[in-house]
Amino acid sequence: MSTTALSSSDAAATPPPPRPAASPPRLPGRLRGAIAAVAATLAGFGLLLALWGLAGLMSVDRSIPDQPRQLLPGPAETLPVLGSMLADPFYDNGPNDKGIGLQAVQSLVRVFQGWSIGLLIAVPLGLLLGASPLVRRVFEPVVQTLRPVSPLAWFPLGLAVMQSGPEATVFVIVVTSLWPTLINTMYGVMSLPDDYRNVARVFRFSRRQYVAKVLLPYALPHILTGLRLSMGIAWLVIVAAEMLAGGTGLGYFIWDAYNAGSLTRVLAAIIVIGLIGLALDRSFDLVARKVGQS
């Protein structure tokens, strides 16, 4: 009996085991992913700035021994110029002195004009080539012949026909931006499974119903990919075309800044072009994801 009492008192005197320390609260998975993406983006841009600064330091003209000159402006010289350009981007002091914002708007208007016209040509033609083997055999060699032609090779032709630099620029964008959409649409339709065609026959779809309810929905992801690539090409071509056309636009702005000897303004405009291109690409990526989820 005493042994039992002793055991009970010992058990009562034994302290309870320590509780495990509470783990720190964890961020939601989506927020962690967003923070990681921002950190990766900042790291990429930081590396780009470092390489740019190194390239600037290495581009030194020592032809005059006592007066070395840095040929390529670095970030320290360019970013303040970019800041001053963005501080008042929409000023207009005449034909040859417009803000970077006005120039960007002019370029975007031409890009969307040419890209939209190319879309209206490329999607129906791509559907036709993908759905009809006979039409594809006739026209695919023509498409593959015209597709690799340099964008600037079309500019003199557009200028001769339209007698206008801005209209020739839109023409160049139409001709060079439609091919990715056309080809992606064609291959999207060609990859349509036979089961889809058989179901359309069972339900006796008309040609319009077949296109609207079978071909277009199935080929839509391919079409969006083509449109995204086409926009990238259009934004790539616009600068070179505007350098030839003159007048307004980011291409003209860069050429005018180069002729004025201001490489800092040239580099600042290149940054603006790159950021706008990034925004356009991310917009198409967002649309593609929304369509994929629907």
PDB file of N, CA, C and O in Angstrom, residues 115 119 122-123 176-185 219-233 284:
ATOM      1  N   TRP A 115      -1.772  44.872 -87.077  1.00  0.00           N
ATOM      2  CA  TRP A 115      -2.021  43.564 -86.470  1.00  0.00           C
ATOM      3  C   TRP A 115      -3.479  43.153 -86.639  1.00  0.00           C
ATOM      4  O   TRP A 115      -3.766  41.984 -86.912  1.00  0.00           O
ATOM      5  N   LEU A 119      -4.878  39.958 -88.605  1.00  0.00           N
ATOM      6  CA  LEU A 119      -5.743  38.976 -87.951  1.00  0.00           C
ATOM      7  C   LEU A 119      -6.935  38.626 -88.838  1.00  0.00           C
ATOM      8  O   LEU A 119      -7.285  37.450 -88.994  1.00  0.00           O
ATOM      9  N   ALA A 122      -5.526  36.440 -91.588  1.00  0.00           N
ATOM     10  CA  ALA A 122      -4.842  35.198 -91.234  1.00  0.00           C
ATOM     11  C   ALA A 122      -5.785  34.136 -90.691  1.00  0.00           C
ATOM     12  O   ALA A 122      -5.643  32.953 -91.029  1.00  0.00           O
ATOM     13  N   VAL A 123      -6.737  34.519 -89.841  1.00  0.00           N
ATOM     14  CA  VAL A 123      -7.582  33.502 -89.207  1.00  0.00           C
ATOM     15  C   VAL A 123      -8.478  32.787 -90.229  1.00  0.00           C
ATOM     16  O   VAL A 123      -8.486  31.545 -90.279  1.00  0.00           O
ATOM     17  N   THR A 176       3.962  41.268 -92.458  1.00  0.00           N
ATOM     18  CA  THR A 176       4.916  40.482 -91.684  1.00  0.00           C
ATOM     19  C   THR A 176       4.328  39.873 -90.415  1.00  0.00           C
ATOM     20  O   THR A 176       4.887  38.913 -89.885  1.00  0.00           O
ATOM     21  N   SER A 177       3.218  40.401 -89.925  1.00  0.00           N
ATOM     22  CA  SER A 177       2.666  39.881 -88.665  1.00  0.00           C
ATOM     23  C   SER A 177       1.594  38.821 -88.867  1.00  0.00           C
ATOM     24  O   SER A 177       1.212  38.163 -87.882  1.00  0.00           O
ATOM     25  N   LEU A 178       1.098  38.650 -90.066  1.00  0.00           N
ATOM     26  CA  LEU A 178      -0.005  37.696 -90.235  1.00  0.00           C
ATOM     27  C   LEU A 178       0.454  36.243 -90.281  1.00  0.00           C
ATOM     28  O   LEU A 178      -0.333  35.331 -90.007  1.00  0.00           O
ATOM     29  N   TRP A 179       1.741  35.998 -90.605  1.00  0.00           N
ATOM     30  CA  TRP A 179       2.175  34.615 -90.835  1.00  0.00           C
ATOM     31  C   TRP A 179       2.096  33.751 -89.587  1.00  0.00           C
ATOM     32  O   TRP A 179       1.631  32.601 -89.672  1.00  0.00           O
ATOM     33  N   PRO A 180       2.546  34.190 -88.404  1.00  0.00           N
ATOM     34  CA  PRO A 180       2.413  33.296 -87.243  1.00  0.00           C
ATOM     35  C   PRO A 180       0.966  32.912 -86.934  1.00  0.00           C
ATOM     36  O   PRO A 180       0.682  31.751 -86.598  1.00  0.00           O
ATOM     37  N   THR A 181       0.049  33.878 -87.066  1.00  0.00           N
ATOM     38  CA  THR A 181      -1.362  33.564 -86.813  1.00  0.00           C
ATOM     39  C   THR A 181      -1.889  32.594 -87.845  1.00  0.00           C
ATOM     40  O   THR A 181      -2.609  31.634 -87.520  1.00  0.00           O
ATOM     41  N   LEU A 182      -1.563  32.825 -89.103  1.00  0.00           N
ATOM     42  CA  LEU A 182      -2.040  31.939 -90.173  1.00  0.00           C
ATOM     43  C   LEU A 182      -1.534  30.518 -89.969  1.00  0.00           C
ATOM     44  O   LEU A 182      -2.315  29.550 -90.022  1.00  0.00           O
ATOM     45  N   ILE A 183      -0.244  30.370 -89.719  1.00  0.00           N
ATOM     46  CA  ILE A 183       0.342  29.032 -89.611  1.00  0.00           C
ATOM     47  C   ILE A 183      -0.164  28.321 -88.358  1.00  0.00           C
ATOM     48  O   ILE A 183      -0.490  27.128 -88.389  1.00  0.00           O
ATOM     49  N   ASN A 184      -0.247  29.035 -87.234  1.00  0.00           N
ATOM     50  CA  ASN A 184      -0.751  28.392 -86.016  1.00  0.00           C
ATOM     51  C   ASN A 184      -2.214  28.001 -86.156  1.00  0.00           C
ATOM     52  O   ASN A 184      -2.626  26.936 -85.672  1.00  0.00           O
ATOM     53  N   THR A 185      -3.003  28.846 -86.814  1.00  0.00           N
ATOM     54  CA  THR A 185      -4.408  28.494 -87.048  1.00  0.00           C
ATOM     55  C   THR A 185      -4.514  27.265 -87.939  1.00  0.00           C
ATOM     56  O   THR A 185      -5.306  26.344 -87.663  1.00  0.00           O
ATOM     57  N   ALA A 219      -9.335  25.130 -82.194  1.00  0.00           N
ATOM     58  CA  ALA A 219      -8.124  25.809 -82.665  1.00  0.00           C
ATOM     59  C   ALA A 219      -7.828  27.085 -81.895  1.00  0.00           C
ATOM     60  O   ALA A 219      -6.776  27.696 -82.121  1.00  0.00           O
ATOM     61  N   LEU A 220      -8.715  27.501 -80.980  1.00  0.00           N
ATOM     62  CA  LEU A 220      -8.538  28.790 -80.305  1.00  0.00           C
ATOM     63  C   LEU A 220      -7.205  28.911 -79.564  1.00  0.00           C
ATOM     64  O   LEU A 220      -6.542  29.954 -79.665  1.00  0.00           O
ATOM     65  N   PRO A 221      -6.751  27.913 -78.800  1.00  0.00           N
ATOM     66  CA  PRO A 221      -5.433  28.064 -78.160  1.00  0.00           C
ATOM     67  C   PRO A 221      -4.306  28.279 -79.167  1.00  0.00           C
ATOM     68  O   PRO A 221      -3.388  29.077 -78.920  1.00  0.00           O
ATOM     69  N   HIS A 222      -4.364  27.585 -80.300  1.00  0.00           N
ATOM     70  CA  HIS A 222      -3.348  27.781 -81.335  1.00  0.00           C
ATOM     71  C   HIS A 222      -3.451  29.188 -81.928  1.00  0.00           C
ATOM     72  O   HIS A 222      -2.432  29.834 -82.208  1.00  0.00           O
ATOM     73  N   ILE A 223      -4.681  29.663 -82.119  1.00  0.00           N
ATOM     74  CA  ILE A 223      -4.871  31.006 -82.671  1.00  0.00           C
ATOM     75  C   ILE A 223      -4.304  32.057 -81.725  1.00  0.00           C
ATOM     76  O   ILE A 223      -3.624  32.998 -82.155  1.00  0.00           O
ATOM     77  N   LEU A 224      -4.561  31.905 -80.427  1.00  0.00           N
ATOM     78  CA  LEU A 224      -4.045  32.867 -79.456  1.00  0.00           C
ATOM     79  C   LEU A 224      -2.520  32.869 -79.432  1.00  0.00           C
ATOM     80  O   LEU A 224      -1.893  33.930 -79.301  1.00  0.00           O
ATOM     81  N   THR A 225      -1.926  31.693 -79.555  1.00  0.00           N
ATOM     82  CA  THR A 225      -0.463  31.636 -79.629  1.00  0.00           C
ATOM     83  C   THR A 225       0.043  32.374 -80.866  1.00  0.00           C
ATOM     84  O   THR A 225       1.027  33.124 -80.805  1.00  0.00           O
ATOM     85  N   GLY A 226      -0.641  32.175 -81.998  1.00  0.00           N
ATOM     86  CA  GLY A 226      -0.253  32.887 -83.211  1.00  0.00           C
ATOM     87  C   GLY A 226      -0.417  34.386 -83.074  1.00  0.00           C
ATOM     88  O   GLY A 226       0.439  35.169 -83.529  1.00  0.00           O
ATOM     89  N   LEU A 227      -1.506  34.826 -82.444  1.00  0.00           N
ATOM     90  CA  LEU A 227      -1.722  36.259 -82.246  1.00  0.00           C
ATOM     91  C   LEU A 227      -0.654  36.857 -81.350  1.00  0.00           C
ATOM     92  O   LEU A 227      -0.187  37.984 -81.572  1.00  0.00           O
ATOM     93  N   ARG A 228      -0.258  36.120 -80.335  1.00  0.00           N
ATOM     94  CA  ARG A 228       0.794  36.598 -79.438  1.00  0.00           C
ATOM     95  C   ARG A 228       2.116  36.751 -80.185  1.00  0.00           C
ATOM     96  O   ARG A 228       2.818  37.760 -80.041  1.00  0.00           O
ATOM     97  N   LEU A 229       2.471  35.750 -80.992  1.00  0.00           N
ATOM     98  CA  LEU A 229       3.696  35.841 -81.787  1.00  0.00           C
ATOM     99  C   LEU A 229       3.607  36.964 -82.814  1.00  0.00           C
ATOM    100  O   LEU A 229       4.586  37.683 -83.057  1.00  0.00           O
ATOM    101  N   SER A 230       2.431  37.132 -83.411  1.00  0.00           N
ATOM    102  CA  SER A 230       2.251  38.188 -84.402  1.00  0.00           C
ATOM    103  C   SER A 230       2.417  39.567 -83.778  1.00  0.00           C
ATOM    104  O   SER A 230       3.023  40.460 -84.375  1.00  0.00           O
ATOM    105  N   MET A 231       1.879  39.765 -82.581  1.00  0.00           N
ATOM    106  CA  MET A 231       2.047  41.045 -81.905  1.00  0.00           C
ATOM    107  C   MET A 231       3.514  41.309 -81.598  1.00  0.00           C
ATOM    108  O   MET A 231       4.004  42.446 -81.736  1.00  0.00           O
ATOM    109  N   GLY A 232       4.245  40.280 -81.180  1.00  0.00           N
ATOM    110  CA  GLY A 232       5.674  40.445 -80.929  1.00  0.00           C
ATOM    111  C   GLY A 232       6.422  40.866 -82.175  1.00  0.00           C
ATOM    112  O   GLY A 232       7.292  41.750 -82.132  1.00  0.00           O
ATOM    113  N   ILE A 233       6.085  40.263 -83.311  1.00  0.00           N
ATOM    114  CA  ILE A 233       6.736  40.630 -84.567  1.00  0.00           C
ATOM    115  C   ILE A 233       6.346  42.043 -84.980  1.00  0.00           C
ATOM    116  O   ILE A 233       7.186  42.833 -85.436  1.00  0.00           O
ATOM    117  N   PHE A 284      -1.231  39.142 -73.422  1.00  0.00           N
ATOM    118  CA  PHE A 284      -1.647  37.977 -74.197  1.00  0.00           C
ATOM    119  C   PHE A 284      -1.528  36.703 -73.370  1.00  0.00           C
ATOM    120  O   PHE A 284      -2.361  35.798 -73.488  1.00  0.00           O
TER     121      PHE A 284
END
